[in-house]
XYZ file of C-alpha atoms in Angstrom:
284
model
C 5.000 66.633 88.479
C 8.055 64.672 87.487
C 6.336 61.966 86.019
C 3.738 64.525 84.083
C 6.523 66.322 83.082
C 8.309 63.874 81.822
C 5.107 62.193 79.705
C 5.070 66.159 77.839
C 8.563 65.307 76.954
C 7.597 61.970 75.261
C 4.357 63.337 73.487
C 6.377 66.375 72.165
C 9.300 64.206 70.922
C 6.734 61.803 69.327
C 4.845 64.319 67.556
C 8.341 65.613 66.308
C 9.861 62.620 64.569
C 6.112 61.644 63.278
C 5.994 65.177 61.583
C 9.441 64.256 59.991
C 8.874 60.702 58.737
C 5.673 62.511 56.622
C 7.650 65.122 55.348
C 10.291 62.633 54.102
C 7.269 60.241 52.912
C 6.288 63.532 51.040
C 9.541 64.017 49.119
C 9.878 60.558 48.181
C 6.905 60.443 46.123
C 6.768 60.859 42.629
C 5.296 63.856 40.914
C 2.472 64.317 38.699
C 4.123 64.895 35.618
C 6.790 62.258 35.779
C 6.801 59.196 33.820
C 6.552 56.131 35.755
C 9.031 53.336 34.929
C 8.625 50.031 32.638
C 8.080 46.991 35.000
C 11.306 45.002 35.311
C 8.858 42.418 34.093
C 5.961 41.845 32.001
C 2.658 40.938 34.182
C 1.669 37.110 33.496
C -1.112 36.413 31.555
C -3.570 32.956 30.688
C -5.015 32.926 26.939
C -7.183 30.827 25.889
C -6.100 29.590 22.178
C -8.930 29.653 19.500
C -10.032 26.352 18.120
C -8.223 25.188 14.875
C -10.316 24.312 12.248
C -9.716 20.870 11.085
C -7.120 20.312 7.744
C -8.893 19.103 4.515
C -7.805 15.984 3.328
C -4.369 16.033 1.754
C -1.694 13.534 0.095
C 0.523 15.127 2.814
C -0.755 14.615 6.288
C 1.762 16.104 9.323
C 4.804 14.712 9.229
C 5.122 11.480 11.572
C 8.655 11.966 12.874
C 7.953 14.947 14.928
C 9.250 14.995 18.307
C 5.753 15.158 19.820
C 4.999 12.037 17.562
C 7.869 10.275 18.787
C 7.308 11.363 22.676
C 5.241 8.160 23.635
C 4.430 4.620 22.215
C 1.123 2.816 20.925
C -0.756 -0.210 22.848
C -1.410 -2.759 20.066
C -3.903 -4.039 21.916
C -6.037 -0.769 22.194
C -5.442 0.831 18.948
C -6.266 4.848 18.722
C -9.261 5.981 17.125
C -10.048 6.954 13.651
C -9.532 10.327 13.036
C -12.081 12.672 12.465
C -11.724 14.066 9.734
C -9.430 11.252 8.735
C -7.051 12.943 6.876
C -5.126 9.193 6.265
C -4.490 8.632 2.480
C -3.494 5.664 0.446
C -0.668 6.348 -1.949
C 0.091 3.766 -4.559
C 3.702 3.274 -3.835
C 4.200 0.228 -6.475
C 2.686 -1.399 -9.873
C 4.059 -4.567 -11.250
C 2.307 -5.957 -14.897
C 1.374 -9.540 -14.147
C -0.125 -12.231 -16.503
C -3.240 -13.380 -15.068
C -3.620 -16.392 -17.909
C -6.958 -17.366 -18.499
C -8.446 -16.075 -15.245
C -7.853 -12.573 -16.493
C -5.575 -11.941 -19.116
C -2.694 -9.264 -18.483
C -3.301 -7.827 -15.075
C -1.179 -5.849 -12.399
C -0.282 -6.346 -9.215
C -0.870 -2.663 -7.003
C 0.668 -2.089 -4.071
C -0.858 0.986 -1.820
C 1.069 2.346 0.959
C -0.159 5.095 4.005
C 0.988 8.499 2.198
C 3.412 9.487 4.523
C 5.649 6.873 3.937
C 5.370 6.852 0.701
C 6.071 11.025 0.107
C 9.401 11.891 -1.444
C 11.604 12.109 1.581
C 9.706 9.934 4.259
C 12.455 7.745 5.984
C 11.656 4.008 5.091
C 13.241 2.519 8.338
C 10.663 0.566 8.899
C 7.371 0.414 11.315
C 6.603 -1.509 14.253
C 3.362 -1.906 16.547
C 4.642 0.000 19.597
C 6.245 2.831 17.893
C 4.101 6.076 16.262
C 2.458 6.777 14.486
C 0.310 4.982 15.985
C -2.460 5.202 12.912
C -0.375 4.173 9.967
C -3.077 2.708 7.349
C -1.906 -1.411 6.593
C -0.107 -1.610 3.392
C -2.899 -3.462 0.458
C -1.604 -5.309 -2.544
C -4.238 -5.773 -5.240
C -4.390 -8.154 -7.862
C -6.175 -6.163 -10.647
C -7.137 -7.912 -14.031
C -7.131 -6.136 -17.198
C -10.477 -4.937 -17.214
C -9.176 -2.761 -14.022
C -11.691 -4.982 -11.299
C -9.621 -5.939 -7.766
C -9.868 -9.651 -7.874
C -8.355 -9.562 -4.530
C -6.672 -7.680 -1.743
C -4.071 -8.711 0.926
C -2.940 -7.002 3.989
C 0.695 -6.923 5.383
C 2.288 -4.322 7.830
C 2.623 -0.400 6.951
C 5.837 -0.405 5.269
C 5.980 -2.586 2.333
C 8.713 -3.427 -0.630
C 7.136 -5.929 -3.008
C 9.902 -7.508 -5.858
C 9.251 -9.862 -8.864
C 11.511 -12.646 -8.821
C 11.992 -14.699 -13.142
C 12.744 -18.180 -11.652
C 12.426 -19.299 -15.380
C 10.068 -19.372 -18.609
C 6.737 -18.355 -17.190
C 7.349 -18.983 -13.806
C 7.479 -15.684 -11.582
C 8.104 -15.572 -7.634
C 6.418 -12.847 -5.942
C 8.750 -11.604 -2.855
C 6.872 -9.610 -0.066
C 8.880 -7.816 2.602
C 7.491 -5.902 5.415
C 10.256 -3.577 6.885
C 10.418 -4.123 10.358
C 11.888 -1.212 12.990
C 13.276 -3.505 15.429
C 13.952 -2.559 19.088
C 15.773 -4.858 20.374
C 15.941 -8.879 19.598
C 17.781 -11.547 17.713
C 14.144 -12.759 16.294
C 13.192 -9.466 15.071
C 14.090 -8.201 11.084
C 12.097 -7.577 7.950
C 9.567 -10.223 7.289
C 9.805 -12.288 3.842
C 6.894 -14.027 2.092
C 6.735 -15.632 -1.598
C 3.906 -15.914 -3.546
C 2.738 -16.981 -6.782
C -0.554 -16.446 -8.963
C -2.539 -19.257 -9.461
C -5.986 -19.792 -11.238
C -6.269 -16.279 -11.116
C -5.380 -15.612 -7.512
C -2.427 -14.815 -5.181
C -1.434 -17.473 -3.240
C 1.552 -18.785 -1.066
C 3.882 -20.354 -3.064
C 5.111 -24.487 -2.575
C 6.795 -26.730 -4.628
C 6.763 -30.767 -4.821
C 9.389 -31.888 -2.066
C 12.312 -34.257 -4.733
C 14.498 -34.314 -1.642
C 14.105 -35.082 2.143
C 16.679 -35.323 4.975
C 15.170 -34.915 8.005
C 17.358 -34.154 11.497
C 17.212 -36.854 14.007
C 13.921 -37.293 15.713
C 11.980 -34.844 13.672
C 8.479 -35.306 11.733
C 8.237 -35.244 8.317
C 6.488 -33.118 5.784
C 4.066 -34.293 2.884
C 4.959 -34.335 -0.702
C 4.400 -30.265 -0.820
C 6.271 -27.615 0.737
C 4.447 -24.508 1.222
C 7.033 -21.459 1.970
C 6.132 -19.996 5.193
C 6.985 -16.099 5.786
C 10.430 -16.262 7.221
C 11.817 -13.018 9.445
C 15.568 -11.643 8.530
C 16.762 -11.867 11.961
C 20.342 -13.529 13.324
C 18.609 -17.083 12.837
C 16.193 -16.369 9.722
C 17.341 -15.391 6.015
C 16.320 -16.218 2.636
C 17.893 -15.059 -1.163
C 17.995 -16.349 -4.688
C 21.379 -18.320 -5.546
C 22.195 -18.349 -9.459
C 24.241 -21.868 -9.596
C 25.918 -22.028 -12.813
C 24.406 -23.737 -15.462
C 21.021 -24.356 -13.183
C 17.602 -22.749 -12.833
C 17.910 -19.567 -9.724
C 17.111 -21.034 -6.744
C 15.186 -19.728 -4.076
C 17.145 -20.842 -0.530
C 15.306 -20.210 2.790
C 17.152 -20.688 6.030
C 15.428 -21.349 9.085
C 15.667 -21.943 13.026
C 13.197 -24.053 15.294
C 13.604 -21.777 18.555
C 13.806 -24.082 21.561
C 14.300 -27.498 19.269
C 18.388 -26.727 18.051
C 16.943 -27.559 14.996
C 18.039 -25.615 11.644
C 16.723 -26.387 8.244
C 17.724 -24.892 4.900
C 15.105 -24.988 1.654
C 15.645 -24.699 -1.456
C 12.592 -24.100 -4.542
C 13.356 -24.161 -7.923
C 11.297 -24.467 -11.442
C 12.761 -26.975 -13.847
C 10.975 -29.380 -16.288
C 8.010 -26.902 -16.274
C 6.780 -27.537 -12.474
C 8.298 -26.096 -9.217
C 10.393 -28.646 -6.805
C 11.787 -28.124 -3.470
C 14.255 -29.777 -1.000
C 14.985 -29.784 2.748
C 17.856 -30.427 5.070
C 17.638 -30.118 8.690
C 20.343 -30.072 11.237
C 20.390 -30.509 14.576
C 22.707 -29.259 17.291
C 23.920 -31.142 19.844
């Protein structure tokens, strides 16, 4: 009887607080006509974003310097494909009269430029292979004769300054310089080429060699020298010197990496044909 008696107790005290904890339940809960609160939160949610339709071809593609354009490199050696639509314009950026002589008369020299570098405010610091964008068109100069037909077209990196350089009566250098955005080296700087038209045609200028001096163990050249591009780096320069009294000459300054060899050209146009003159040195 005393354990039976004691299991009522239990049961009765059980049903007790269970009776309680539902009435409590009960007043917790919220009525009918009260407003339920605002989430502390708003509930998470994936949307799918509707396909853009593709720009029409404009003068002013997206501006290159964007963070996200400048948030990875380019592989030279796997180039990105063409866009589709390509939305890449040329923009003539200069246009030089030229005489042509008798393989064309008075022509002009053209040179075209990717549009976004050419745009009013575009930042001409220069391109280079590994840094986007990474589909800049190649800068064309044209040689165009009067009649407005492109005798010919040559290619040099995106960003392009082109200057016309009187040496003397009739005879006209033609300075290229591809602007170079260098990373990091003592060999890297804006490129320099000189050119001259002839029969008609563009074509890498040389003069007849009046002077020679050779360094020490070096080979010699033939009776032309042909101006090679040269790049503006520590080692590398080239500018036109205006002695007094003497026709502007054209002096090119160059280093033989690995050799300690330094050489130093000069081209000038007297007596109506072009001459040129080298000096080497080499360091000990």
């Amino acid at each position: 009887m005393l354990f039976a008696g004691s299991w009522d107790t239990r049961a009765l005290l059980l049903a007790t607080l269970l009776v309680a904890c539902t009435h409590e339940d009960a007043s917790r809960s919220t009525p009918d006509d009260a407003v339920p609160s605002a989430p502390s939160s708003p509930p998470s949610a994936v949307v799918t974003p509707a396909p853009s339709p593709a720009p029409p071809p404009s003068a002013d593609p997206p501006d290159a310097g964007t963070d996200t354009a400048e948030s990875h490199y380019c592989d030279p050696e796997k180039p990105p494909p063409i866009p589709s639509p390509d939305t890449r314009l040329y923009a003539t950026w200069r246009t030089f009269p030229v005489d042509l002589g008798a393989h064309g008369g008075a022509g002009k020299l053209r040179v075209l430029e990717d549009s976004r570098l050419t745009r009013p405010g575009a930042a001409r610091t220069g391109t280079h292979p590994v840094l986007p964008p990474c589909d800049l068109l190649q800068s064309r100069v044209e040689l165009i004769d009067e009649k407005g037909t492109t005798l010919q077209v040559e290619r040099f990196w995106p960003e392009l300054d082109v200057e016309l350089r009187t040496m003397g009566p009739g005879a006209v250098l033609i300075e290229t310089i591809e602007r170079v955005r260098c990373l990091a080296s003592c060999w890297c700087g804006d490129g320099h080429a000189f050119w001259r038209i002839q029969d008609g045609r563009l074509a890498p200028h040389e003069g007849r060699v009046v002077e020679r001096r050779p360094a020490a163990g070096t080979p010699g050249v033939g009776a032309m020298l042909k101006v090679k591009p040269v790049t503006h780096g520590c080692y590398e320069s080239s500018q036109i010197e205006t002695p007094p009294g003497r026709p502007p000459v054209l002096v090119v300054n160059r280093s033989a990496m690995g050799t300690f060899v330094t050489a130093k050209e000069r081209h000038w146009f007297e007596d109506g044909t072009w001459k040129a003159s080298i000096v080497e040195h080499k360091w000990q």
